[in-house]
GROMACS .gro file of C-alpha atoms in nm:
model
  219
    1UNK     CA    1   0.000   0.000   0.000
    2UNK     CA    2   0.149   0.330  -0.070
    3UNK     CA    3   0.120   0.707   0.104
    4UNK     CA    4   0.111   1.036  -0.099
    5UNK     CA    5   0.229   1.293   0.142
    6UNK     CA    6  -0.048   1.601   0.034
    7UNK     CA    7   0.110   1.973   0.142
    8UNK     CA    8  -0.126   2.280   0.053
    9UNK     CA    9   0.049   2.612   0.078
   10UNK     CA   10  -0.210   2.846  -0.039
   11UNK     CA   11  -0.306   3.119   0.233
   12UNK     CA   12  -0.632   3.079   0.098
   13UNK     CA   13  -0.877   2.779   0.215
   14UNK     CA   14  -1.150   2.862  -0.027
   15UNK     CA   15  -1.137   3.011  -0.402
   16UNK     CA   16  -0.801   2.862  -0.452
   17UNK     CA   17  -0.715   2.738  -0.776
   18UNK     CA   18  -0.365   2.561  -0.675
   19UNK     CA   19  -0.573   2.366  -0.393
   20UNK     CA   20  -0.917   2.307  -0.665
   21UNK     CA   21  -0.597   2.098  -0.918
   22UNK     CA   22  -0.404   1.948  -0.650
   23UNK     CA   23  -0.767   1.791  -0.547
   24UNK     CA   24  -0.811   1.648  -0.839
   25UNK     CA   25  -0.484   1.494  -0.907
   26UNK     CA   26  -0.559   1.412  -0.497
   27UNK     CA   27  -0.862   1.244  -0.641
   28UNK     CA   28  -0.802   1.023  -0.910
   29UNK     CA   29  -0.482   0.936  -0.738
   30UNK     CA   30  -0.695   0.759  -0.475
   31UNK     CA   31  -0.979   0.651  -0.726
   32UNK     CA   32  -0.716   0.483  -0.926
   33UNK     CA   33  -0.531   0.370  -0.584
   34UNK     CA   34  -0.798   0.265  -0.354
   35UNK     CA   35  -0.578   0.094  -0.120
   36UNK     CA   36  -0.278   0.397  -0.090
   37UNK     CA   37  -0.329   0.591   0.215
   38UNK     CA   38  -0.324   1.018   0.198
   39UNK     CA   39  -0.133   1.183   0.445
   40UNK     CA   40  -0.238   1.591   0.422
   41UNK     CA   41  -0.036   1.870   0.551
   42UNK     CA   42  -0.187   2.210   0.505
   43UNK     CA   43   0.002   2.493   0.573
   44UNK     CA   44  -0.234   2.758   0.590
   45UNK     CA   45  -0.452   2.522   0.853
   46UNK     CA   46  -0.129   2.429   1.050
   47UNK     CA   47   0.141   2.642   1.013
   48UNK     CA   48   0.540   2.493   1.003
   49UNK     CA   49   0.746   2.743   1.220
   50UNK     CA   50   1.061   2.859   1.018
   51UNK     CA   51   1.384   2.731   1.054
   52UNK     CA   52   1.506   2.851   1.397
   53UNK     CA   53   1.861   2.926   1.539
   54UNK     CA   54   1.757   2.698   1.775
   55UNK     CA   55   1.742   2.395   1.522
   56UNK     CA   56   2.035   2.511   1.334
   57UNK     CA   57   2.271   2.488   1.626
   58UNK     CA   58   2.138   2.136   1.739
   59UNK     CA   59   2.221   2.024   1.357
   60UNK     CA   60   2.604   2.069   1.474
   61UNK     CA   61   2.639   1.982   1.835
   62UNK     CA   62   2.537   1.661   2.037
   63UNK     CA   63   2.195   1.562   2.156
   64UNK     CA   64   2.314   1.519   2.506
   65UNK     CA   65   2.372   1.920   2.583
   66UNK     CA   66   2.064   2.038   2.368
   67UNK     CA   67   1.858   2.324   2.545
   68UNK     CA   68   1.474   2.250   2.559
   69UNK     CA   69   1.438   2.505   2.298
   70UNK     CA   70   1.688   2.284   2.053
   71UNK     CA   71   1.527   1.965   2.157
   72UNK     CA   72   1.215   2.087   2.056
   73UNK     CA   73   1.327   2.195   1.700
   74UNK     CA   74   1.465   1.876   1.663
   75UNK     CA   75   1.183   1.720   1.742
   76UNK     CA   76   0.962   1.945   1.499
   77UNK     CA   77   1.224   1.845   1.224
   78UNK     CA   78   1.210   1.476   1.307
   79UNK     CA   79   0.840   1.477   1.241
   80UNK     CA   80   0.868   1.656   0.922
   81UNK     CA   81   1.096   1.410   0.765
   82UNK     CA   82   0.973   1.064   0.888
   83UNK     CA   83   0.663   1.228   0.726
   84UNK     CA   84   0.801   1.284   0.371
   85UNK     CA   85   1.058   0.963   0.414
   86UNK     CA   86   0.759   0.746   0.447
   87UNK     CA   87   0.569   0.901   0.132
   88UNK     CA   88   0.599   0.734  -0.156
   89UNK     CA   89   0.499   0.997  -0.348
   90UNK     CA   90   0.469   1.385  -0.289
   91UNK     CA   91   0.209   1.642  -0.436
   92UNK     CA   92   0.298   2.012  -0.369
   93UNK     CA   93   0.020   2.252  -0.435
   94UNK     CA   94   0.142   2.622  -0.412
   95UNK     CA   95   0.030   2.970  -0.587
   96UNK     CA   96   0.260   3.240  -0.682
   97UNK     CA   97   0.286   3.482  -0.411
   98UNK     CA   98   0.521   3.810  -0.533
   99UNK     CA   99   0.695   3.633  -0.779
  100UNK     CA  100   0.764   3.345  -0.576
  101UNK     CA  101   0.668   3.076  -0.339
  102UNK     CA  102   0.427   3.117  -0.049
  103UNK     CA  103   0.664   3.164   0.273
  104UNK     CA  104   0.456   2.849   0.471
  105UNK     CA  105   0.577   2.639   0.178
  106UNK     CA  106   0.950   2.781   0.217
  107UNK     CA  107   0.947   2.715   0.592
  108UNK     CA  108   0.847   2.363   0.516
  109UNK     CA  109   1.124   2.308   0.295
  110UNK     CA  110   1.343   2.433   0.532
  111UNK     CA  111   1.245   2.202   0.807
  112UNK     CA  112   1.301   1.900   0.563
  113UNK     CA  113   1.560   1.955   0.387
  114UNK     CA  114   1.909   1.829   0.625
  115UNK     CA  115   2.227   1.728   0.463
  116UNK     CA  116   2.380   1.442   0.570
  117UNK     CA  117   2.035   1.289   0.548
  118UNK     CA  118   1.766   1.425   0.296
  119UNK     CA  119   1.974   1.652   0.155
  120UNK     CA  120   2.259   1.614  -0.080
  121UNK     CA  121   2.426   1.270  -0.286
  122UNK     CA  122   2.236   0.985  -0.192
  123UNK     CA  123   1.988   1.160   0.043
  124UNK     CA  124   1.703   0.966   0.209
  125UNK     CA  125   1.422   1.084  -0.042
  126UNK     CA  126   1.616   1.080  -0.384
  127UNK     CA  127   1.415   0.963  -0.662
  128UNK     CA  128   1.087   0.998  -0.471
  129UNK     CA  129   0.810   1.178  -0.695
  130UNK     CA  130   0.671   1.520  -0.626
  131UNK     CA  131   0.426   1.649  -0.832
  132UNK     CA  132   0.399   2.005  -0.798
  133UNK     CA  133   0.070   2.220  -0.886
  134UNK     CA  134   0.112   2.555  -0.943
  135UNK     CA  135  -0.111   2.844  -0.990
  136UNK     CA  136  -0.018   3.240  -1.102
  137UNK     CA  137  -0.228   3.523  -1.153
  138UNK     CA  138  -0.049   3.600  -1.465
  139UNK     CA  139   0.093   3.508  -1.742
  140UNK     CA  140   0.484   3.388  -1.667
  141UNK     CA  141   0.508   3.108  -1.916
  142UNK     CA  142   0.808   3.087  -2.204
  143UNK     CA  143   0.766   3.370  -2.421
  144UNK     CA  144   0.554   3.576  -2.204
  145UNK     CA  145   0.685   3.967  -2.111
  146UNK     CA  146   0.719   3.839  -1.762
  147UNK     CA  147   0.853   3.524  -1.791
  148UNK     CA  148   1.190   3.573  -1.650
  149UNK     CA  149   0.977   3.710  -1.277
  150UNK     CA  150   0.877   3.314  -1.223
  151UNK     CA  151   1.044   3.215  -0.922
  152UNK     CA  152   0.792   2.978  -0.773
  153UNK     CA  153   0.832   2.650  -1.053
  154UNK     CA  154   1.184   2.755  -1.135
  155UNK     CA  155   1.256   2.703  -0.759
  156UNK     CA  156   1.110   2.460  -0.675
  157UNK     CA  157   1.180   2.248  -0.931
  158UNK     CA  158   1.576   2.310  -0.849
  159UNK     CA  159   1.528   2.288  -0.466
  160UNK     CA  160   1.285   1.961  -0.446
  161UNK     CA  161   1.516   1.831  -0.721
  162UNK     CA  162   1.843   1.994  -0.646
  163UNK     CA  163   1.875   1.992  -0.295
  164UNK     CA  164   1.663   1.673  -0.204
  165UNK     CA  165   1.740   1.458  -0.560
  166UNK     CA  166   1.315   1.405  -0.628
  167UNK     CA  167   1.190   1.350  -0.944
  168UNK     CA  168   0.959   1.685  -1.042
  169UNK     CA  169   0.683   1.719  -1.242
  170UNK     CA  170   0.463   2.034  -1.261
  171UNK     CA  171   0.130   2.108  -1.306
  172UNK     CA  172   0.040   2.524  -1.403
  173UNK     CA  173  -0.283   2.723  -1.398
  174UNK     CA  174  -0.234   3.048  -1.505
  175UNK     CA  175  -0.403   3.386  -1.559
  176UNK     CA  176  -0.619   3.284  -1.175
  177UNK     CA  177  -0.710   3.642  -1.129
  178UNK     CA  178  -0.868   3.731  -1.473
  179UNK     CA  179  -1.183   3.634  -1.338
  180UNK     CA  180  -1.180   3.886  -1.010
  181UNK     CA  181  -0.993   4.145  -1.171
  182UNK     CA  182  -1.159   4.397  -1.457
  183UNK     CA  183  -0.886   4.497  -1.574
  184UNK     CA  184  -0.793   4.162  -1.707
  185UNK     CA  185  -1.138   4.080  -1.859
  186UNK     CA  186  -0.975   3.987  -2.189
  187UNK     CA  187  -0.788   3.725  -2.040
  188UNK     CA  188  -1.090   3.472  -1.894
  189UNK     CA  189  -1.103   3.259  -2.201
  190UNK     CA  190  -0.726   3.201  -2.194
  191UNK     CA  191  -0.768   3.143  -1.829
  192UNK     CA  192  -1.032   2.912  -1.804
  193UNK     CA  193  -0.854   2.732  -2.082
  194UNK     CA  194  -0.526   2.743  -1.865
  195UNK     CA  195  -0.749   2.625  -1.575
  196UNK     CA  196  -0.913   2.313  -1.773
  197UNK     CA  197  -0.610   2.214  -1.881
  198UNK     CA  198  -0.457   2.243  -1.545
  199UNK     CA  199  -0.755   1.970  -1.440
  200UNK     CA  200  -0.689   1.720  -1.733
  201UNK     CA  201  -0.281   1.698  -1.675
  202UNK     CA  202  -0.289   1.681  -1.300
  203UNK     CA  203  -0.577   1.371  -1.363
  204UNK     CA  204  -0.330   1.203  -1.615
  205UNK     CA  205  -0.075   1.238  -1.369
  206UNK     CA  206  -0.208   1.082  -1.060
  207UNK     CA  207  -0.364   0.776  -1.275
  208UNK     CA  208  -0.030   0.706  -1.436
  209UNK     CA  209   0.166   0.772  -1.058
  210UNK     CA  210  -0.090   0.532  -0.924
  211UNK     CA  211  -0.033   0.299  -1.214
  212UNK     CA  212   0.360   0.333  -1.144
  213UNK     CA  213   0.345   0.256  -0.750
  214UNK     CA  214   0.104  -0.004  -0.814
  215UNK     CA  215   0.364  -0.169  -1.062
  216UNK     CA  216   0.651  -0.101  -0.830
  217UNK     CA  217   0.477  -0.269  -0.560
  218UNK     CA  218   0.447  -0.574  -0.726
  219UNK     CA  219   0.767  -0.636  -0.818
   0.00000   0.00000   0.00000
């Protein structure tokens, strides 16, 4: 039986199109894989603390003369990894916040990411699949005016793959906010058609993840 470890890092429970894809790929992932078992982490819901001096120092000195401060960080850490070592599979949903990643997500990534163990050559999670879903309220795709502000796929596509060694595939909706802003009215066709889209790859994708693990799992 395998896990998909489920993070949402949109600030927004309701209306959000990063959280409406990662659902369905969520979905059909478990449609297609009744017997897996989803483990959800949302961000907005629970929030991950940021990396802390506290847990940096305890990184580089012994267990036996950590503070109660560092023992807690550790601690925090510790839960965060087991969590994504035991997923088989990872699906990332995340909008574009100012260019960029939402800073919950960030934190998270933070918290798992520890050389020596999931980080670097060889690292504890290398090769496991993340499928990221990403939403933007623009256009930032090749060829687009704006296309060299994307920092949220472009980065996390080289930290989950090269700091932690995962296998990335992403998912994009783009042009979210045609439909709540006027002044980009012209743009709701191209949206919703980004949108749809969106939909019908992150469905392919979970099917043919479930379709991989299920294969993998019988061998």
């Amino acid at each position: 039986m395998s896990t998909l470890l489920h993070i949402d890092s949109s600030a927004m429970t309701q209306g959000s199109v990063s959280r409406e894809v990662a659902g369905t790929f969520r979905q059909e992932w478990q449609a297609a894989h009744p017997d897996g078992t989803v483990v959800h982490r949302d961000l907005a819901v629970t929030q991950v603390p940021h990396l802390s001096a506290a847990a940096i120092t305890a990184q580089f000195s012994s267990p036996e003369g950590h503070t109660a401060e560092q023992q807690s960080a550790v601690a925090l850490r510790e839960e965060l990894i087991v969590e994504l070592e035991q997923a088989d599979a990872l699906l990332i949903s995340a909008p574009m916040y100012n260019f960029t990643i939402p800073s919950s997500l960030k934190a998270w990534l933070d918290q798992v990411v520890l050389f020596g163990r999931t980080g670097g050559e060889g690292g504890s999670v290398t090769g496991k699949p993340v499928t990221v879903v990403l939403s933007r309220g623009g256009a930032y795709g090749p060829g687009t005016p704006r296309e060299a502000f994307e920092f949220a796929a472009s980065y996390l596509e080289k930290a989950l793959n090269g700091l932690l060694g995962m296998e990335v595939d992403v998912v994009v909706a783009e042009l979210t906010l045609a439909r709540v802003n006027p002044a980009m009215a012209e743009f709701v066709e191209l949206a919703d058609a980004s949108k749809a889209q969106a939909h019908e790859q992150a469905a392919a994708k979970a099917k043919a993840l479930a379709a991989r693990l299920t294969e993998q799992a019988a061998v």
